[in-house]
XYZ file of C-alpha atoms in Angstrom:
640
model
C 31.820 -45.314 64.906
C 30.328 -43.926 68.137
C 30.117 -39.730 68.720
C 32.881 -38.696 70.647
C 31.535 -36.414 73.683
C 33.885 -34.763 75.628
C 31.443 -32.667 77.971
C 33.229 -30.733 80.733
C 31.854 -31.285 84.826
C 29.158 -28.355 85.214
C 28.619 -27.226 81.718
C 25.317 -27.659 80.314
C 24.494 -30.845 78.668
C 25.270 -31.974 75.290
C 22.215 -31.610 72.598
C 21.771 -33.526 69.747
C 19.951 -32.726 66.141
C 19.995 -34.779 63.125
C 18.809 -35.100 59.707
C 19.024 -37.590 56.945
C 19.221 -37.804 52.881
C 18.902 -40.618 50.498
C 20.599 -40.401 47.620
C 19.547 -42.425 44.161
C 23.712 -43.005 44.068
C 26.135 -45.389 45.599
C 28.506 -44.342 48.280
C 31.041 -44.234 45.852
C 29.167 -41.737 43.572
C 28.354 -39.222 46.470
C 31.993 -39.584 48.492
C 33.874 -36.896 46.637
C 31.272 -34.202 46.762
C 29.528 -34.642 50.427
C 33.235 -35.298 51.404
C 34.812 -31.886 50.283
C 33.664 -29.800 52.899
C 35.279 -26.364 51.986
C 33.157 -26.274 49.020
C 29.953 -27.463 51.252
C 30.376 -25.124 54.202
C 30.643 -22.260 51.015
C 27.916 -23.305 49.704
C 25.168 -23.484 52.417
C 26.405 -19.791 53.389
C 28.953 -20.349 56.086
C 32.061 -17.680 55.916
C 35.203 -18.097 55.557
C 37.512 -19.367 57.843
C 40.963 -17.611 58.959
C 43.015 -20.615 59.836
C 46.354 -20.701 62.319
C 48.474 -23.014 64.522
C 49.390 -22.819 67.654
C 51.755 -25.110 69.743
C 50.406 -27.261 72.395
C 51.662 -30.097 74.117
C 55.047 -32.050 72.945
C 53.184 -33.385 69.267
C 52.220 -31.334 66.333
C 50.778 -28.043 66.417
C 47.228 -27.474 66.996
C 44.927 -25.905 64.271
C 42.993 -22.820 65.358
C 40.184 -21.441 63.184
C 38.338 -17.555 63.556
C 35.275 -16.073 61.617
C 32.405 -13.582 62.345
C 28.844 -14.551 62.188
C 26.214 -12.247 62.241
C 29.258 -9.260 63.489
C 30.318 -12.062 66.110
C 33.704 -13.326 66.477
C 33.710 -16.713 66.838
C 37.134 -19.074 67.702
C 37.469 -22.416 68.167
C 40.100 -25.330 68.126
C 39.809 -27.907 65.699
C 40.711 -31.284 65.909
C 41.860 -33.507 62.802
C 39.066 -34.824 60.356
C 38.487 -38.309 61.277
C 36.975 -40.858 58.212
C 37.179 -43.868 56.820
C 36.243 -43.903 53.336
C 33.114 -44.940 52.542
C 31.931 -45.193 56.435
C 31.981 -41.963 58.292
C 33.392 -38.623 58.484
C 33.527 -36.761 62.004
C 34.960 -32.897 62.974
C 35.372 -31.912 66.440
C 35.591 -28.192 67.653
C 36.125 -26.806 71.092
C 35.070 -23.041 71.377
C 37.377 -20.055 72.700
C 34.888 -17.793 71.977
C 31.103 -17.823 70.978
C 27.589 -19.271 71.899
C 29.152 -23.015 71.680
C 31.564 -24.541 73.857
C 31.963 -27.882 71.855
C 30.392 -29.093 69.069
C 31.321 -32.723 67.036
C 29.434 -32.911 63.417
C 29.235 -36.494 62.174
C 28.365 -38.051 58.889
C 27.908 -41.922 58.532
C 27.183 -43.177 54.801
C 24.942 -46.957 54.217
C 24.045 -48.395 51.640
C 20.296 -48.757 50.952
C 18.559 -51.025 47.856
C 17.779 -47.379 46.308
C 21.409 -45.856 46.967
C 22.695 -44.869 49.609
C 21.560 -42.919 53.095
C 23.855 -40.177 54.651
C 22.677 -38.780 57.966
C 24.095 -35.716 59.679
C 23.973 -35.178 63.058
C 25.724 -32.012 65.380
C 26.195 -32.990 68.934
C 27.030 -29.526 70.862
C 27.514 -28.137 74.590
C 26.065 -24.574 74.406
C 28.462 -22.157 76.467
C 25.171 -21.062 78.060
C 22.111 -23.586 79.786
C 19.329 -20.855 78.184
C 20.628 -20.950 74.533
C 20.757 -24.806 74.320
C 17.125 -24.783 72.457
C 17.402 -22.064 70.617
C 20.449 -23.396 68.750
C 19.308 -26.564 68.336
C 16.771 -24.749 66.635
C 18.997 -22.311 64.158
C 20.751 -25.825 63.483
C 17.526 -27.456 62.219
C 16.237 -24.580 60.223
C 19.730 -23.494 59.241
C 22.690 -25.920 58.446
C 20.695 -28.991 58.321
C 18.334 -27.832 56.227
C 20.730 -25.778 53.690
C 22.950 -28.880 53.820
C 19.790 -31.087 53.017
C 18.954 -28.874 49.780
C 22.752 -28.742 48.841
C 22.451 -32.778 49.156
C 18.996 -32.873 47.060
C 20.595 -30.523 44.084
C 23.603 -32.978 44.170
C 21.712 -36.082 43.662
C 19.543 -34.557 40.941
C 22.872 -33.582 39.038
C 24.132 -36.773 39.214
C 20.845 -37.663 38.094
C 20.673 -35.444 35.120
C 24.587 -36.275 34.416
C 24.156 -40.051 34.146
C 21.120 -39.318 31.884
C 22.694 -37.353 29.874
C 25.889 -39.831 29.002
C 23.323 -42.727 28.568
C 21.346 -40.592 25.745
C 24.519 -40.503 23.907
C 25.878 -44.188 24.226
C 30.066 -43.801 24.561
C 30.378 -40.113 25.260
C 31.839 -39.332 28.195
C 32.447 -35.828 27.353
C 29.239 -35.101 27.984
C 28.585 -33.082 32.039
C 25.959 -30.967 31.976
C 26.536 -29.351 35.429
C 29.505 -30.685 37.433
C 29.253 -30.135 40.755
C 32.077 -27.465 41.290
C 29.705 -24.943 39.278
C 29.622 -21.744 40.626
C 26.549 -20.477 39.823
C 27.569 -16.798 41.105
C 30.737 -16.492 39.038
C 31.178 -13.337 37.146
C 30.401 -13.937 33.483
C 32.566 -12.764 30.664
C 30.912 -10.114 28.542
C 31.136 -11.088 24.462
C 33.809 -8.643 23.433
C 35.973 -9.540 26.246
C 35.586 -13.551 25.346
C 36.137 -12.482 21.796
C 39.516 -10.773 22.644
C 40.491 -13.447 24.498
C 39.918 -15.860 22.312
C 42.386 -14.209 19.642
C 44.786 -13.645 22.168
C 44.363 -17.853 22.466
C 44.676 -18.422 18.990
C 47.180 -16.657 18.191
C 49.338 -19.070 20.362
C 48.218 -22.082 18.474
C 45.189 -22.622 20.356
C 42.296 -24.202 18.676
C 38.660 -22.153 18.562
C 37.034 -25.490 20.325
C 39.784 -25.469 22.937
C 39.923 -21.620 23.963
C 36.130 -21.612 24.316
C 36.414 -24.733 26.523
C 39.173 -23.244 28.907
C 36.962 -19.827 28.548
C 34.115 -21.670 29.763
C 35.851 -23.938 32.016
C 37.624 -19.937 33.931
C 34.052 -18.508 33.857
C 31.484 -21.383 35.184
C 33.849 -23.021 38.043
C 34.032 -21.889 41.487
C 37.276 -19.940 43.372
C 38.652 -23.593 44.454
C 38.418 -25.125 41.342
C 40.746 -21.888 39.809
C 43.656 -21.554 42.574
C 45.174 -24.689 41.870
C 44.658 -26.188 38.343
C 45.737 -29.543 37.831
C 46.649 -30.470 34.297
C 45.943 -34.138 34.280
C 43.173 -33.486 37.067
C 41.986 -31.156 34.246
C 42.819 -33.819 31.901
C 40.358 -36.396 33.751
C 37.435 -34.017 34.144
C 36.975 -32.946 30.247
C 37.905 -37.050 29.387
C 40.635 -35.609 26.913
C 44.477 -36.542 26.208
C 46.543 -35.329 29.234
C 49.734 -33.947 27.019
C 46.882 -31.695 25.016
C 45.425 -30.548 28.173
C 48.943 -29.639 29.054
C 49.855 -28.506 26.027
C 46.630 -25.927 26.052
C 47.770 -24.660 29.611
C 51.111 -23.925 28.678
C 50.078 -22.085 25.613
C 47.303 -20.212 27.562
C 50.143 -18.973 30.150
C 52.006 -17.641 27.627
C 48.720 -15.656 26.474
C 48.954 -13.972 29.800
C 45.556 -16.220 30.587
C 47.189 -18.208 33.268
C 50.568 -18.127 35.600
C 52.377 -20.907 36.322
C 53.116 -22.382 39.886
C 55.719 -24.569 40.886
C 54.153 -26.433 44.441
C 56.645 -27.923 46.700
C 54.179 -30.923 47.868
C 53.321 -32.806 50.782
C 54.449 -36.274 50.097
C 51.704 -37.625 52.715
C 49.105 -34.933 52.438
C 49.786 -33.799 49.096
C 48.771 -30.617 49.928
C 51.466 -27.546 48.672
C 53.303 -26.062 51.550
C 55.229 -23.437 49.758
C 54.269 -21.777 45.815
C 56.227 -20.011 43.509
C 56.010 -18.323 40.476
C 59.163 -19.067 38.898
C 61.331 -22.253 38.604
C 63.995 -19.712 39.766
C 62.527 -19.134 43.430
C 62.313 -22.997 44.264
C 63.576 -23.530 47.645
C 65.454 -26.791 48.566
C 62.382 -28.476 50.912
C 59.623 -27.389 53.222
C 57.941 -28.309 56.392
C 54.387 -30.054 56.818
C 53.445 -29.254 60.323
C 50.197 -31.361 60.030
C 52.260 -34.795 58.655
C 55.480 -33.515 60.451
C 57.720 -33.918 58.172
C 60.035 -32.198 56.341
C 60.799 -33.343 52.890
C 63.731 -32.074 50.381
C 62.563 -30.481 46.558
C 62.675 -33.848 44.765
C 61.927 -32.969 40.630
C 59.856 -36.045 40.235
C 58.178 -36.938 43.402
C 57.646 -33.076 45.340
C 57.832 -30.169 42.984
C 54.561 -29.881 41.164
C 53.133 -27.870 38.384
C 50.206 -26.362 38.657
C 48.156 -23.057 37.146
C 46.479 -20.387 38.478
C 43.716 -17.906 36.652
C 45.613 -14.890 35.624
C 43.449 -11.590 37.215
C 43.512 -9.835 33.970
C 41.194 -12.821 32.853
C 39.355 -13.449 36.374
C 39.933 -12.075 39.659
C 39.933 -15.216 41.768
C 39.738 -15.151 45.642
C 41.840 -17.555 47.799
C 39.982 -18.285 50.784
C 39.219 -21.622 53.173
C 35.923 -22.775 54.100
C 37.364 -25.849 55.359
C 40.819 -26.420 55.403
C 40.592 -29.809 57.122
C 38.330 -31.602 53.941
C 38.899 -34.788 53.489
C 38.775 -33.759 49.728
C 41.839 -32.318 49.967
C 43.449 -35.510 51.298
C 41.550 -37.735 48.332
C 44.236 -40.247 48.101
C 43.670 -40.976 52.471
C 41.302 -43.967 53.085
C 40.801 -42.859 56.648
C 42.534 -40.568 58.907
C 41.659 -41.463 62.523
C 42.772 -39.757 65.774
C 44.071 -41.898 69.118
C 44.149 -40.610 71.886
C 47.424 -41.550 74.687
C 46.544 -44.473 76.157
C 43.782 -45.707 73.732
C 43.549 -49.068 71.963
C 40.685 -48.979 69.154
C 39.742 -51.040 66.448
C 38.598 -50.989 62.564
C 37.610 -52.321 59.465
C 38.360 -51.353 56.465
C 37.472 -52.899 52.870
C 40.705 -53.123 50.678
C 39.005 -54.291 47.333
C 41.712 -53.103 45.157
C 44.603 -54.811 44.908
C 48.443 -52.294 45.326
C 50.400 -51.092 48.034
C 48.573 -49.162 50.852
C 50.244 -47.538 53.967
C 49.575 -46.746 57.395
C 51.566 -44.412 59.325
C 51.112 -42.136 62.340
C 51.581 -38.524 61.604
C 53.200 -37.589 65.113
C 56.236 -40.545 65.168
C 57.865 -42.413 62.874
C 55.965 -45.245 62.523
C 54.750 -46.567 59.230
C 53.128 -49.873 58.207
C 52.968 -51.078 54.281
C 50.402 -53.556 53.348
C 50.225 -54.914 49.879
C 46.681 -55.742 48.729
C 47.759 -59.262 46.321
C 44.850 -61.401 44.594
C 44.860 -64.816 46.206
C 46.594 -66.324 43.147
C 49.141 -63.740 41.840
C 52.016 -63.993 45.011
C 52.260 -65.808 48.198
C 51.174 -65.586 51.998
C 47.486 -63.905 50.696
C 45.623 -64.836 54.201
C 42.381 -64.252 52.740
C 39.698 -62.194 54.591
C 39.092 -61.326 57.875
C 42.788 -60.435 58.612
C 43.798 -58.197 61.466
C 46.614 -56.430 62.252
C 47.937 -54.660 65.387
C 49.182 -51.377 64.562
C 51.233 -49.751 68.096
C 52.258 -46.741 68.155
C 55.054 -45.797 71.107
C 57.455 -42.961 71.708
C 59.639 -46.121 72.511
C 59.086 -47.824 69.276
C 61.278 -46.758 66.189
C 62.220 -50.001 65.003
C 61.401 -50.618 60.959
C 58.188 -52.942 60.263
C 58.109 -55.635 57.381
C 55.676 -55.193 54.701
C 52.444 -57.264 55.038
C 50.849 -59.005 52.451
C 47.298 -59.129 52.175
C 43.694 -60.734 49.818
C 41.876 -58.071 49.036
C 38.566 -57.607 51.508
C 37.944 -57.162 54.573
C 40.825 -55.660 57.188
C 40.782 -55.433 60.715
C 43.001 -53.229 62.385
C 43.568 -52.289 65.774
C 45.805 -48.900 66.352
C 47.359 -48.647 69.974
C 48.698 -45.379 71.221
C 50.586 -46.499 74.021
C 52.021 -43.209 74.933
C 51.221 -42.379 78.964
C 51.897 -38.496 78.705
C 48.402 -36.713 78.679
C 47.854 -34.954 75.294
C 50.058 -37.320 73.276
C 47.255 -37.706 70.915
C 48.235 -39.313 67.320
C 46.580 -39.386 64.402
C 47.155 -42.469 61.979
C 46.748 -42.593 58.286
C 45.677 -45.241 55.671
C 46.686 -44.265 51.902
C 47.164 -45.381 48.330
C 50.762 -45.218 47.438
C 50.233 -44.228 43.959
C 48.614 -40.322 44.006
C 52.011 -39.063 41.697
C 50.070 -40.772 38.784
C 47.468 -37.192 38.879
C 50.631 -35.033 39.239
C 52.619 -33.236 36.350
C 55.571 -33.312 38.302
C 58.756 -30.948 37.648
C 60.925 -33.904 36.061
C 57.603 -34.408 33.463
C 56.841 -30.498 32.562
C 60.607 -30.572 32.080
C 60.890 -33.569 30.042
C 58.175 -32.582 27.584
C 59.300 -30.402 24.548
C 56.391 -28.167 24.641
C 57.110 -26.739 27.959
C 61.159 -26.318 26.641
C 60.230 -24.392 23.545
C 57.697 -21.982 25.527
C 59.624 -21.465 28.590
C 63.378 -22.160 27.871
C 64.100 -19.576 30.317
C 62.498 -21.321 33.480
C 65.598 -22.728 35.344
C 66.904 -23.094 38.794
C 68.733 -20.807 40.736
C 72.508 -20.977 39.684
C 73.783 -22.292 42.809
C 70.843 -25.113 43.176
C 71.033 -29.103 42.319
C 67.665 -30.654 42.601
C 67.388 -34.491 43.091
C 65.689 -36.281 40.433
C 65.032 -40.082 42.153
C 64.663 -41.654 38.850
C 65.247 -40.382 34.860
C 65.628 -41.728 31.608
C 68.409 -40.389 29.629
C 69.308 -41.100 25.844
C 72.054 -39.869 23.893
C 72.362 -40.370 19.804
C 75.846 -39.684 17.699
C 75.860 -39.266 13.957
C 78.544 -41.682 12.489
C 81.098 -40.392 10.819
C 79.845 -36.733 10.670
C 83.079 -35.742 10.288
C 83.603 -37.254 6.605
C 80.323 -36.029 6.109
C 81.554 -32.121 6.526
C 84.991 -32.798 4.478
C 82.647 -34.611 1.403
C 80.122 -32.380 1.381
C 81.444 -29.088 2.427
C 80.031 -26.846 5.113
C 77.118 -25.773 3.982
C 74.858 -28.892 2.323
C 76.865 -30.499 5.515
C 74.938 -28.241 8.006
C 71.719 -28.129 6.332
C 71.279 -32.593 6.085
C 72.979 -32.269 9.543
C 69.882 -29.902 10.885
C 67.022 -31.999 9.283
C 68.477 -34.662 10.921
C 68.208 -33.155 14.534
C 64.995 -32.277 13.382
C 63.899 -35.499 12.818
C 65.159 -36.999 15.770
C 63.218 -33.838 18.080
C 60.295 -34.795 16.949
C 60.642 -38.600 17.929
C 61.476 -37.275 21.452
C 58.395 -34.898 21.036
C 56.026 -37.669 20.032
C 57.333 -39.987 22.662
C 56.663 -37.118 25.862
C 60.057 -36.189 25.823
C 62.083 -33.245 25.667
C 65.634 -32.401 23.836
C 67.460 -31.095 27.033
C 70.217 -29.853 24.541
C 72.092 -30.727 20.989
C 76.417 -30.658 20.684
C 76.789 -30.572 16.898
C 75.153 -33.372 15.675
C 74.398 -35.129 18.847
C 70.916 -34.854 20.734
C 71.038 -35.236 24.902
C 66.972 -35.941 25.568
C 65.008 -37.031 28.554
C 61.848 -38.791 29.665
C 59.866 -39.578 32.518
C 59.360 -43.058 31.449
C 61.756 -45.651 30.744
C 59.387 -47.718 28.089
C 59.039 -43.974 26.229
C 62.300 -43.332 26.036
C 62.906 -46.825 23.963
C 60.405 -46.244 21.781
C 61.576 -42.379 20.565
C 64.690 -44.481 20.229
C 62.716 -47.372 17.929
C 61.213 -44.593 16.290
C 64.520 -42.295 15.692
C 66.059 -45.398 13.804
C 62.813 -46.153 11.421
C 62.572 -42.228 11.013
C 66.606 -42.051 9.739
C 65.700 -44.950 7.467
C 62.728 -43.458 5.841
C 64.822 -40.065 5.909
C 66.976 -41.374 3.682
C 65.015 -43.000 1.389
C 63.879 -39.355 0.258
C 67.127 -37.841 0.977
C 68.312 -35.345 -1.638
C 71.319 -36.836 -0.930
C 70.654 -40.418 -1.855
C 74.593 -41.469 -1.562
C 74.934 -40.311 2.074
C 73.304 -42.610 4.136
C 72.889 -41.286 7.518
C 73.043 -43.476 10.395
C 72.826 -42.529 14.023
C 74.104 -44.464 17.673
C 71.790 -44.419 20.447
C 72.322 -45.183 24.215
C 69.819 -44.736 27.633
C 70.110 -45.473 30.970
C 67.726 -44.885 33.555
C 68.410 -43.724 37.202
C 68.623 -41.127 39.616
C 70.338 -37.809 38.697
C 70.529 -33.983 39.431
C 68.755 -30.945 37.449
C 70.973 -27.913 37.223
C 71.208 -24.697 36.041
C 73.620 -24.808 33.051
C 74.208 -21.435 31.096
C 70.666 -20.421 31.912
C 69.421 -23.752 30.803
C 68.103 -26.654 32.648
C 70.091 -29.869 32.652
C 70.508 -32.520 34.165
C 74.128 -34.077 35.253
C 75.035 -36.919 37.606
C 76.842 -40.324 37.562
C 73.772 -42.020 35.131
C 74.018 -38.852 32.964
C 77.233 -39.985 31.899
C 76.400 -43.688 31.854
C 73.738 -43.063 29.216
C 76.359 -40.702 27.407
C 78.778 -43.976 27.580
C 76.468 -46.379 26.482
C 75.628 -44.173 23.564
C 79.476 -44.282 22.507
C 79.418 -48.099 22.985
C 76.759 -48.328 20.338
C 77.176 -49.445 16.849
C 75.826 -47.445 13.500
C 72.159 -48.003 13.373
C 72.069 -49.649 16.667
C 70.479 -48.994 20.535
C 72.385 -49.673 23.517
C 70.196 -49.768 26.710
C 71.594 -50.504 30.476
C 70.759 -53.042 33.403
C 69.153 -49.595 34.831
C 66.728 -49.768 31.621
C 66.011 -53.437 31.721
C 65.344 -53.673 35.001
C 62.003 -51.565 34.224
C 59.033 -53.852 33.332
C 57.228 -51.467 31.044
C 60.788 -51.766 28.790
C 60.616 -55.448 29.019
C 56.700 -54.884 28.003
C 57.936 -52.427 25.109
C 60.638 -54.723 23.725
C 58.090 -57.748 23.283
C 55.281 -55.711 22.213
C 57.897 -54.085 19.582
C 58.932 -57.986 19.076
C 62.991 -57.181 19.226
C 65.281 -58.807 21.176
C 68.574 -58.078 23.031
C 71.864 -59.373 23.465
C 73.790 -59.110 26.327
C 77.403 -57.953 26.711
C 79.283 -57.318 29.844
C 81.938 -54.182 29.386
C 83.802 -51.508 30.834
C 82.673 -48.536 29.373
C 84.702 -44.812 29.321
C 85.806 -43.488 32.006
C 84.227 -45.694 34.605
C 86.560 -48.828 36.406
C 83.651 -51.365 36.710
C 82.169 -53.409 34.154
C 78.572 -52.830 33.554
C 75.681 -54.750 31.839
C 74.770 -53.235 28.638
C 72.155 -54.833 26.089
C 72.251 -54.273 22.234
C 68.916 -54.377 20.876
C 68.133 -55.210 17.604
């Protein structure tokens, strides 16, 4: 894609200065890291950036950005990132204040037989015709050449990284020096680390795991701290994502980190609002970059996260570059058109799922499913193009496209005629959730219950949760149990019962929302999980009482789950969940037989059940029934 230059009648002209590297990498390899350009500008000694917007024009707000270089206070305006993944990346600034008036960086990535060859180029209008030379020169001895070395060092630890995993054939634990290092981070003196390390262990935290989150605090940089991702986290160290969880929890309560609850961007996925407590969720936020405003949904925009406690580090939160197209990972491109405009582009959709375009500034969105040729119908093959218009006119709804995966054409049209009306379009996986540990799965997992039972919603708050899986169990005939064994032995086979059944739910990521005598309310993130804690509950009670030391009580339990949307409350300073499916589940548990699992239509509509149930090799029977309570007949399914 051509440089944009956007030179103003009797300003000087625009320069241009350029540099190359090749890398020993593919494009793929080298994306993430040249890509993330806070942590770049950071490290080739830029400072940071004080970031605002300001409204211009009828559209979204325009981003301003300050700093002082050498005691010189420098503005500018800048425009939206532009990439496309794997092509080009492109900035755009005009100056309020400074030695610049404009200046557009640009980075286009090729493949070459030995890797791959990014070249950088700054095309600028100096505010002044004398000072045109001399920056060109600070740019050539300065940024290019600190970006150059920053390039080189991140090649050669890619490099050493891929030598070191092939030494040791199968270990992918093994990263030397990832490339968030901080190599100025403050280091933790012995007696310190040894103090924290107790404080670590002494809530259940393995020696091998506190030095790894010790190490992990006190070798990454600032951006790596503010905003830890547990199954991020998860990815990086190539471990189990509930034991990565399971460490940050426990290392909260050691005071080593605080929790954060992000209300997230559904587009951008960045967090537009943080809090420290469950408690101080508000009911939505705005994005003024996606302009949208989008409600506190538990399993789709409320986010964990963890931040570094400062009694453990002190860890600045500053921007470099708030416009990375790191931070937008899950965007294949983000391109600007102006009013007026008609451009086209091509784009390489090799992975087959669900992609979507949209325009930021209107309503207009575009879903394309990426389908091998032979697993659906109307796959046009390669070479496709599609017209993508954009009007202030145009609000009507547009029918998913199906696609082969390959080679995309698409042509965006802005056909707005006000001057300004610039738009800025989109292309991104519709899958990102799969990184997050959402509010509905920290919820849902018993860990998180027993640590922090007291994180709840405000008392007057219901927060949608789009889709749940709820399961019930009854003990049959407790009753007679009480009046033949008295209260006492009653209470005790009674309790190891519950127990038993908590730690299915545990085992199976779920949580025990609450017990009512001898009944257990649990929930789960996952439909397919919440069947098999219920497979498992049943073979548990068997082998429970097979060592009974009651061998002529025979305890059998009633299960029932449904799966659907629902509400999280506040209930007597607990969290809980209540709705229409809440009940449905409690129903279907009461429509159960002794030893048996009742599941809904909501539950078998799920494919991963349908998986679980032939992988498990049962089978279900289908019965059509009213069930308490509710006037229509639903479809239940006894499986056995």
């Amino acid at each position: 894609m051509p440089l944009k230059s956007e030179n103003v009648m009797n300003s000087p002209p625009a320069l241009h200065v350029q540099d190359s590297h090749e890398f020993r990498h593919s494009i793929e390899e080298i994306w993430d890291a040249v890509s993330d350009t806070d942590r770049s500008n950071q490290r080739v000694g830029l400072p940071p950036v004080v970031y605002q917007e300001r409204t211009i024009g009828s559209l979204a707000p325009a981003r301003f950005g300050q700093m002082k270089v050498s005691g010189m206070h420098v503005e500018w305006r800048e425009y939206p990132y532009e990439w496309i993944r794997g092509s080009f990346i492109q900035v755009k600034r005009e100056y309020v204040s400074g030695p610049l008036k404009a200046m557009t960086v640009h980075w286009k990535f090729s493949t070459t037989a030995r890797g791959c060859l990014v070249e950088q180029s700054f095309e600028f209008v100096p505010r002044f015709r004398f000072t045109g030379k001399l920056l060109a020169m600070q740019l050539r001895s300065g940024s290019l050449k600190s970006f150059k070395t920053l390039y080189r060092q991140l090649d050669e630890r890619l490099s050493q990284k891929a030598a070191a995993k092939s030494s040791v054939p199968g270990n992918e634990r093994i990263d030397p020096r990832p490339e968030n290092d901080d190599p100025s981070a403050p280091k933790l003196d012995r007696k310190k680390e040894k103090q924290w390390r107790e404080k670590l262990g002494q809530q259940g935290i393995e020696e091998e795991q506190a030095r790894k989150l010790l190490d992990f605090v006190f070798r990454m940089d600032s951006q790596s701290l503010i905003k830890i991702r547990p199954f991020e986290l998860a990815a990086l160290w190539s471990m189990n994502r509930i034991e990565v969880l399971t460490l940050l929890l426990r290392a909260s309560r050691a005071g080593a980190l605080s929790l954060s609850w992000d209300l997230v961007c559904p587009s951008c996925r960045g967090a537009k609002a943080r809090f420290e407590s469950l408690s101080d969720l508000k009911g939505g936020a705005h994005c003024s970059f996606c302009n949208i405003h989008y409600d506190a949904v538990f399993d789709q925009s409320v986010e964990l996260s963890f931040r570094v406690h400062p009694s453990l580090r002190e860890v600045l939160e500053v921007d470099y570059c708030i416009g990375s197209p790191r931070k937008t990972s899950h965007f294949l491109s983000q391109l600007r058109s102006p009013a007026g405009s008609s451009q086209s582009h091509v784009f390489q959709l090799d992975h087959p799922g669900i992609y979507v375009l949209r325009s930021l500034q209107y309503p207009r969105e575009q879903e394309i499913h990426v389908v091998e040729k032979n697993a659906g119908t109307g796959t046009p093959g390669t070479g496709t193009a599609l017209d993508f218009i954009i009007s202030p006119s145009k609000s009507e709804a547009l029918l998913p496209i199906t696609v082969a995966p390959g080679r995309l054409e698409i042509r965006i049209e802005n056909r707005s005629l006000t001057e300004g009306d610039e738009v800025v379009c989109v292309l991104h996986r519709n899958e990102w959730l799969e990184t997050a540990c959402t509010a509905a799965y920290v919820t849902s997992f018993q860990e998180f219950r027993d640590i922090f039972s007291r994180e709840v919603i405000r008392q007057d708050m219901r927060i949608e949760v789009s889709t749940l899986a709820i399961l019930f169990t009854d003990l049959k005939d407790s009753t007679a149990i009480y009046d033949e064994m008295g209260d006492a032995q009653a209470f005790g086979l009674v309790t190891q019962h519950l127990e038993v059944l908590t730690q299915c739910v545990k085992e199976h990521e779920g949580a025990v929302v609450k017990t009512a005598g001898d009944s257990v309310m649990a929930t789960f993130t996952k439909a397919d999980r919440a069947l098999e804690a219920a497979l498992a509950m049943q073979a548990a009670i068997t082998r429970f009482n097979e060592t009974s030391a009651f061998p002529d009580r025979k305890l059998q339990i009633k299960i029932g789950i449904n799966q659907g949307p629902c509400f999280a409350v506040n209930l007597n300073d607990r969290l809980d969940f209540f709705g229409k499916n809440v009940n449905i589940a409690a129903r279907a548990q009461g429509f159960s037989e002794a030893g048996e699992i009742v599941v809904t239509a909501g539950m078998m509509n799920d494919p991963a059940v349908r998986s679980s149930l032939l992988r498990n090799r049962k089978t279900c029977t289908q019965v059509v029934s009213q069930l308490k309570g509710f006037a229509q007949e639903f479809e239940l399914y006894r499986v056995t």
